[in-house]
Amino acid sequence: MSALIEVKGLDKAFGGVHAVEGVSFAVEAGQVYSVIGPNGAGKTTLFNLISGIYTPTKGEIRLNGESTAKLEPNQLAERGMCRTFQQMQICMNMTAIENVMLGRHLKLKSNLFSTLFRLPALLRDEQSCRQRAAELMEFVGCGEYLDTEASAMSYGALKRLEIARALAAEPKVILLDEPAAGLNGTETAALEELIRKIADQGTTVMLVEHDMKLVMGISDRLLVLNYGRVLAEGIPEEIRNNPDVIAAYLGG
Amino acid sequence: MVNRFMQSRLRDLVFLAIILFALPAFLSNPFHYDLATQMAIIAATVVGLNLLVGFAGQISLGHAGFFGLGAYFSGIMTGSYGWSSIPALLVGAVLVGIIAWIVGRPILRLKGHYLSMATLAVGFIIAIIINNETWLTGGPDGMPVPSLDIFGWELSPFGSYSLFGMELDGNQAWYLFAALVLLVAVWFAQNLIDSPIGRALRSVHGSEVAARVVGVNTASYKSLVFVISAIYASLMGGLYAHFQGFITPAVAAFDFSIVLITMVVLGGMGSTMGVILGAVVLKLLPQVLADFQELETVMFGLILMLTMIFMPKGLLPTIQMAVSKRMKKKAGGQA
Amino acid sequence: MFSEFLQYLFTGITIGATYALIALGFTLIYNASHVINFAQGEFLMIGGMATVSLMAMGVPMLLAIILAVVLAGVLGILLQRFAIAPAKQADVVTLIIITIGASIFIRGLAQLVWGKEYHVMPNFSSDEPIRIFGAVLNSQSLWVLGIGAILVVGLVLFFTRTLIGKAILATSMNKEAARLVGIRTQLVLMLAFMVSALLGSVAGVVVAPITFTSYDIGIMLGLKGFVAAAIGGLGSGVGAVVGGLLLGVVEAMAAGYISSDYKDAVAFSMILVVLFFMPRGLFGAKVVERV
């Protein structure tokens, strides 16, 4: 049985600067897999490569055994990958629930004719889509915002909304890029709880995060990047005791 | 649970219908009807353009090209080849849709100012062809267009009609017809916006990268909306040609493209009712300013500039915001 | 055959040099503020028209030119100060409409002051055309090319050697950082508009004896300048010059060998072809999407 995500010898250079260099690892289905490392270690670049936003300079990424080299982000979404962003990508020209409903884009059959004439079949689909989106907003903890304009929501609520949107696609794997950034202690605790719940439902979670306490608590395995290269990889226990990691983090 | 969109949608449509059908009470001569009919046709064009510019966030500075193509296709097929109006309108719309798809596919990859440049170029090329192929289009002098026939029933500004026992002259009949067309155009646009397709379109504007990671094929949605807005323009161009009875290359000119996009921005991008207001204001302004004679151009430029500087969101959204703020204040004061 | 080609080439390079100057004006403003200034063509119009009318009042040519250029420069500053600066948060399209409004306004003023007629401006030097290999070169073309070249060299020196030029460059690269090191970015933006207006008006003056001038010449010339800037890649100075010359030559060749009715269509087709293969023009910067 091959891994859900398999990365081999991945390289990404921006005009001679290697943001990611020779990175290999594998994520098994059902895991919570975290990528950590100091600022500028290449974590977000790695996520952008995996989700198809950047094309690798060298190396290979396989999703469920299939090479993703020629796939656009929307095609990866069709294959069960969804993500959030460090710099949140919310459609501010929509309401909160519309953002989540957007997440169900692939689940909806839409044809122009039934759209233009607003046929009953379309209305039924929309109704159930809306219901599902409302449930998800409840699930991530922003159920009170349903018809609020996204532009009027708080930062923390938007962070949760973005997760709800990603979940709406019912992904096999969800990539969360620094979901705890900018959250306070209570919010972070709630987030930890949420990630656990997502994982318990059988969704594979990949996480980029700074908050060590959060990461160590929920991850099955961790990847530590430093200057674009792999510094260590393993279960939390191993990482915690790895001298290289300690040196990198304590600046020793 | 009532959908917010459903609510405002019905309200808008009913509101628009009331205004459109109450308006004749204030129209007193054929010139007024003529202006109102033109407004309705242009407004429907702008409602289509707004789908592209306001909702999907893609700039077009060449939309008059599609309007002109539709107008000339209708004019040529009905005038020179004896087609009847409806088939000419429909075939024209399909052809313009195909042209828009072919040119849209590559140019919609472009972003920001490069997209404005490319759409501007497409519009210009269409206008130049219409200007120069005199054998077909009559060139700069323009060409006459037969009046509209709807499966044998002729609608002409010079005819006379009766509707539910009311006697209507040709201008009044045309106005009612154009008002109906505008309502249908708005209804389609609203249906489109408030649907999975509409969400995908709006997400292209909101955050293209977010749209892509949830599976929206942004390239094909951009093409789709480009084609739809071009078809709106083509159909309205065809109707405009029939209504005017005479067309010149001005219907495809760059100036008119600028007028169309200005209506969208002035009225309020992404607000269907807003852009209709934009069309009305921009069409009325020259009439009002005509009294200033030599100062007309200066005043027009100045008003345009000042409105956009002080109401960058457009007329209607700014008014709506002001009203809701005042209402909130009132509610807060009473509590 | 050859003389014909040479003739088209002369025409093309002359008008191309004008396009290049307009495109440089676009580039300058685009770099400093990311605004595409649709009123750029009006600076040309002001340059030509003001010179003509001052000369008609008996002002000597050189002084008339200087006054016209200063007038355009002031107009550039006013445009930035009163139309662009107050709307800095606005959408790209909104800014486009604002500059279009400004151009209509300026055109309207010009029409009020100078009327709708075409005006003729005398050549700077002799009216005697120069003959080279059977082709005829208007002596004014040499003025266009010479002054164009001087302006380009002057711009390069301005941006590499002077503090003000470097400040404009720094602001265009990173406004926040520029502000932090003490550059008054508002002032810099105003300067960019002023220099851009100066460029445009000089182009308008030198080309006026060839093309005539009237209150509405700015529209088409401005658009051509935009096309040239986009061909070269918005924001690239080299691109603006190359794009301008290329556009001028292609247009002249198209007018000569294909049809003068379709020369503009050829120009606009060229921009589509260029953008099809190079979505950011010939010299445009490659941008990595940051998320």
Coordinates of N, CA and C in Angstrom, one line a residue, chain B residues 53 59 61 106-107 109-111 113-114 116-118 120-122 124-125 128-129 132-133 209 212 254 258 261-262 265 269 294-295 297-298 300-302 304-305 308-309 312, chain C residues 30 34 36 38 82-83 86 91-94 97-98 100-102 104-105 108-109 111-112 220 223 226-227 230 233-234 261-262 264-265 268-269 271-272 275-276 279-280 291:
Chain B
V53 N -17.3 42.4 -15.5 CA -16.4 43.4 -14.8 C -16.7 43.4 -13.3
I59 N -11.6 43.1 -16.6 CA -11.8 44.4 -17.3 C -12.0 44.2 -18.8
L61 N -12.3 46.7 -22.2 CA -12.3 48.1 -22.7 C -12.7 48.0 -24.2
P106 N -7.4 33.0 -25.0 CA -6.0 33.4 -24.7 C -5.9 34.7 -24.0
I107 N -6.8 35.7 -24.2 CA -6.6 37.0 -23.6 C -7.0 37.0 -22.1
R109 N -6.1 35.0 -20.0 CA -5.0 34.6 -19.1 C -4.3 35.8 -18.6
L110 N -4.5 36.9 -19.4 CA -3.8 38.2 -19.0 C -4.4 38.8 -17.8
K111 N -3.6 39.5 -17.1 CA -4.1 40.1 -15.8 C -4.1 41.6 -15.9
H113 N -3.8 45.4 -16.4 CA -3.7 46.3 -17.5 C -3.5 45.6 -18.8
Y114 N -2.9 44.4 -18.8 CA -2.6 43.7 -20.0 C -4.0 43.2 -20.6
S116 N -6.9 44.8 -20.0 CA -7.5 45.9 -20.6 C -7.0 46.3 -22.0
M117 N -5.7 46.2 -22.1 CA -5.0 46.4 -23.4 C -5.6 45.5 -24.5
A118 N -5.6 44.2 -24.2 CA -6.0 43.2 -25.1 C -7.5 43.4 -25.5
L120 N -9.2 46.1 -25.4 CA -9.2 47.3 -26.1 C -8.8 47.1 -27.6
A121 N -7.8 46.2 -27.8 CA -7.3 45.9 -29.1 C -8.4 45.2 -29.9
V122 N -9.0 44.2 -29.3 CA -10.0 43.4 -30.0 C -11.2 44.3 -30.4
F124 N -11.0 47.5 -31.0 CA -10.6 48.4 -32.0 C -10.5 47.7 -33.4
I125 N -10.1 46.5 -33.4 CA -10.0 45.7 -34.6 C -11.3 45.5 -35.2
I128 N -12.5 48.8 -36.7 CA -11.8 49.2 -37.9 C -12.3 48.4 -39.1
I129 N -12.6 47.1 -38.9 CA -13.1 46.3 -40.0 C -14.5 46.8 -40.4
N132 N -14.1 49.9 -42.5 CA -13.5 49.8 -43.8 C -14.1 48.9 -44.8
E133 N -14.9 48.0 -44.4 CA -15.5 47.0 -45.3 C -16.8 47.7 -45.8
V209 N -7.0 32.3 -6.4 CA -6.2 31.1 -5.9 C -7.1 30.3 -5.0
R212 N -9.3 28.2 -7.2 CA -8.7 27.1 -7.9 C -8.5 25.9 -6.9
F254 N -14.4 52.6 -29.9 CA -13.7 52.7 -28.6 C -14.4 53.6 -27.6
I258 N -15.8 52.7 -23.9 CA -15.5 53.5 -22.6 C -16.8 53.9 -22.0
I261 N -18.2 50.8 -20.1 CA -17.5 50.4 -18.8 C -17.7 51.5 -17.8
T262 N -17.8 52.8 -18.2 CA -18.0 53.9 -17.3 C -19.3 53.7 -16.6
V265 N -18.9 51.2 -13.8 CA -18.1 51.7 -12.7 C -18.8 52.8 -12.0
M269 N -19.9 48.7 -9.6 CA -19.5 47.4 -10.0 C -20.1 46.3 -9.1
E294 N -20.9 75.0 -24.9 CA -19.5 74.8 -25.0 C -18.9 74.1 -23.7
L295 N -19.5 74.3 -22.6 CA -19.0 73.8 -21.4 C -19.3 72.3 -21.2
T297 N -18.5 69.4 -22.6 CA -17.4 68.4 -22.4 C -16.7 68.6 -21.1
V298 N -16.3 69.8 -20.8 CA -15.6 70.1 -19.5 C -16.4 69.6 -18.3
F300 N -18.8 67.4 -18.3 CA -18.9 65.9 -18.3 C -17.7 65.3 -17.6
G301 N -16.5 65.7 -18.1 CA -15.3 65.2 -17.6 C -15.1 65.4 -16.1
L302 N -15.5 66.6 -15.7 CA -15.3 67.0 -14.3 C -16.3 66.2 -13.4
L304 N -17.6 63.3 -14.0 CA -17.1 61.9 -14.0 C -16.0 61.7 -13.1
M305 N -15.0 62.6 -13.1 CA -13.8 62.5 -12.3 C -14.2 62.6 -10.8
M308 N -16.1 59.6 -9.4 CA -15.3 58.5 -9.1 C -14.3 58.7 -8.0
I309 N -13.9 59.9 -7.8 CA -12.9 60.2 -6.7 C -13.7 60.1 -5.4
P312 N -15.8 56.0 -5.0 CA -15.1 55.0 -5.8 C -15.9 53.7 -5.9
Chain C
Y30 N 3.3 54.5 -14.3 CA 2.9 53.1 -13.9 C 3.8 52.6 -12.9
H34 N 1.4 52.5 -10.3 CA 0.6 51.5 -10.8 C -0.7 51.9 -11.4
I36 N -2.5 53.3 -14.8 CA -2.4 53.6 -16.3 C -3.1 54.9 -16.6
F38 N -4.8 57.3 -18.6 CA -5.4 57.5 -19.9 C -5.4 59.0 -20.4
F82 N -4.9 66.3 -7.5 CA -6.3 66.5 -7.3 C -7.2 65.3 -7.8
A83 N -6.6 64.5 -8.7 CA -7.4 63.4 -9.2 C -6.9 62.0 -8.8
P86 N -6.3 61.6 -4.2 CA -7.4 61.4 -3.3 C -8.1 60.0 -3.5
D91 N -10.2 50.9 -6.9 CA -10.0 49.8 -7.8 C -9.2 50.2 -9.1
V92 N -8.6 49.3 -9.7 CA -7.9 49.5 -11.0 C -8.8 50.2 -12.0
V93 N -10.0 49.6 -12.2 CA -10.9 50.1 -13.2 C -11.4 51.5 -12.8
T94 N -11.6 51.8 -11.5 CA -12.0 53.1 -11.1 C -11.0 54.1 -11.4
I97 N -11.1 55.0 -15.0 CA -12.2 55.9 -15.3 C -11.9 57.3 -14.9
I98 N -11.2 57.4 -13.7 CA -10.8 58.8 -13.3 C -9.9 59.4 -14.3
I100 N -9.7 58.8 -17.4 CA -10.5 59.1 -18.6 C -11.3 60.3 -18.4
G101 N -11.9 60.5 -17.2 CA -12.6 61.7 -16.9 C -11.7 62.9 -17.0
A102 N -10.5 62.7 -16.4 CA -9.5 63.8 -16.5 C -9.2 64.2 -17.9
I104 N -11.1 63.7 -20.6 CA -12.2 64.4 -21.2 C -12.3 65.9 -20.8
F105 N -12.0 66.1 -19.5 CA -12.0 67.4 -18.9 C -11.0 68.3 -19.6
G108 N -11.9 69.0 -23.1 CA -13.0 70.0 -23.1 C -12.4 71.4 -22.9
L109 N -11.5 71.6 -22.0 CA -10.9 72.9 -21.8 C -10.2 73.4 -23.0
Q111 N -10.7 72.6 -26.0 CA -11.7 72.9 -27.1 C -12.3 74.3 -26.8
L112 N -12.5 74.6 -25.5 CA -12.9 76.0 -25.1 C -12.0 77.0 -25.5
M220 N -5.9 59.3 -29.7 CA -5.3 58.2 -30.4 C -3.8 58.0 -30.1
L223 N -3.4 56.3 -26.8 CA -3.7 54.9 -26.9 C -2.5 54.2 -27.5
F226 N 0.1 53.7 -25.1 CA -0.3 52.6 -24.2 C 0.0 51.2 -24.9
V227 N -0.3 51.1 -26.2 CA 0.0 49.9 -26.9 C 1.5 49.7 -26.9
A230 N 2.7 48.5 -23.6 CA 2.3 47.1 -23.3 C 3.1 46.1 -24.1
G233 N 6.2 45.8 -22.4 CA 6.1 45.3 -21.0 C 6.0 46.5 -20.1
L234 N 4.8 46.6 -19.5 CA 4.6 47.8 -18.6 C 5.6 47.9 -17.5
D261 N -5.8 52.0 -44.5 CA -7.0 51.9 -43.7 C -6.8 50.9 -42.5
Y262 N -5.9 49.9 -42.8 CA -5.8 48.9 -41.8 C -4.5 49.0 -40.9
D264 N -3.9 50.8 -38.3 CA -4.2 50.7 -36.9 C -4.6 49.3 -36.5
A265 N -5.3 48.6 -37.4 CA -5.7 47.2 -37.1 C -4.4 46.3 -36.9
F268 N -2.9 47.0 -33.5 CA -3.6 46.3 -32.5 C -3.5 44.8 -32.5
S269 N -3.4 44.3 -33.8 CA -3.2 42.8 -33.9 C -1.8 42.5 -33.3
I271 N -0.2 43.8 -30.8 CA -0.2 43.7 -29.4 C -0.8 42.4 -28.9
L272 N -1.9 42.0 -29.7 CA -2.5 40.7 -29.3 C -1.5 39.5 -29.5
L275 N 1.2 39.7 -26.7 CA 0.7 39.2 -25.4 C 0.3 37.8 -25.4
F276 N 0.0 37.2 -26.6 CA -0.4 35.8 -26.7 C 0.9 35.0 -26.3
P279 N 2.8 37.1 -22.1 CA 1.7 37.8 -21.4 C 2.2 39.0 -20.7
R280 N 3.5 39.2 -20.5 CA 3.9 40.5 -19.8 C 4.7 41.3 -20.8
V291 N 1.3 33.6 -2.2 CA 0.2 33.3 -1.4 C 0.6 32.8 0.0

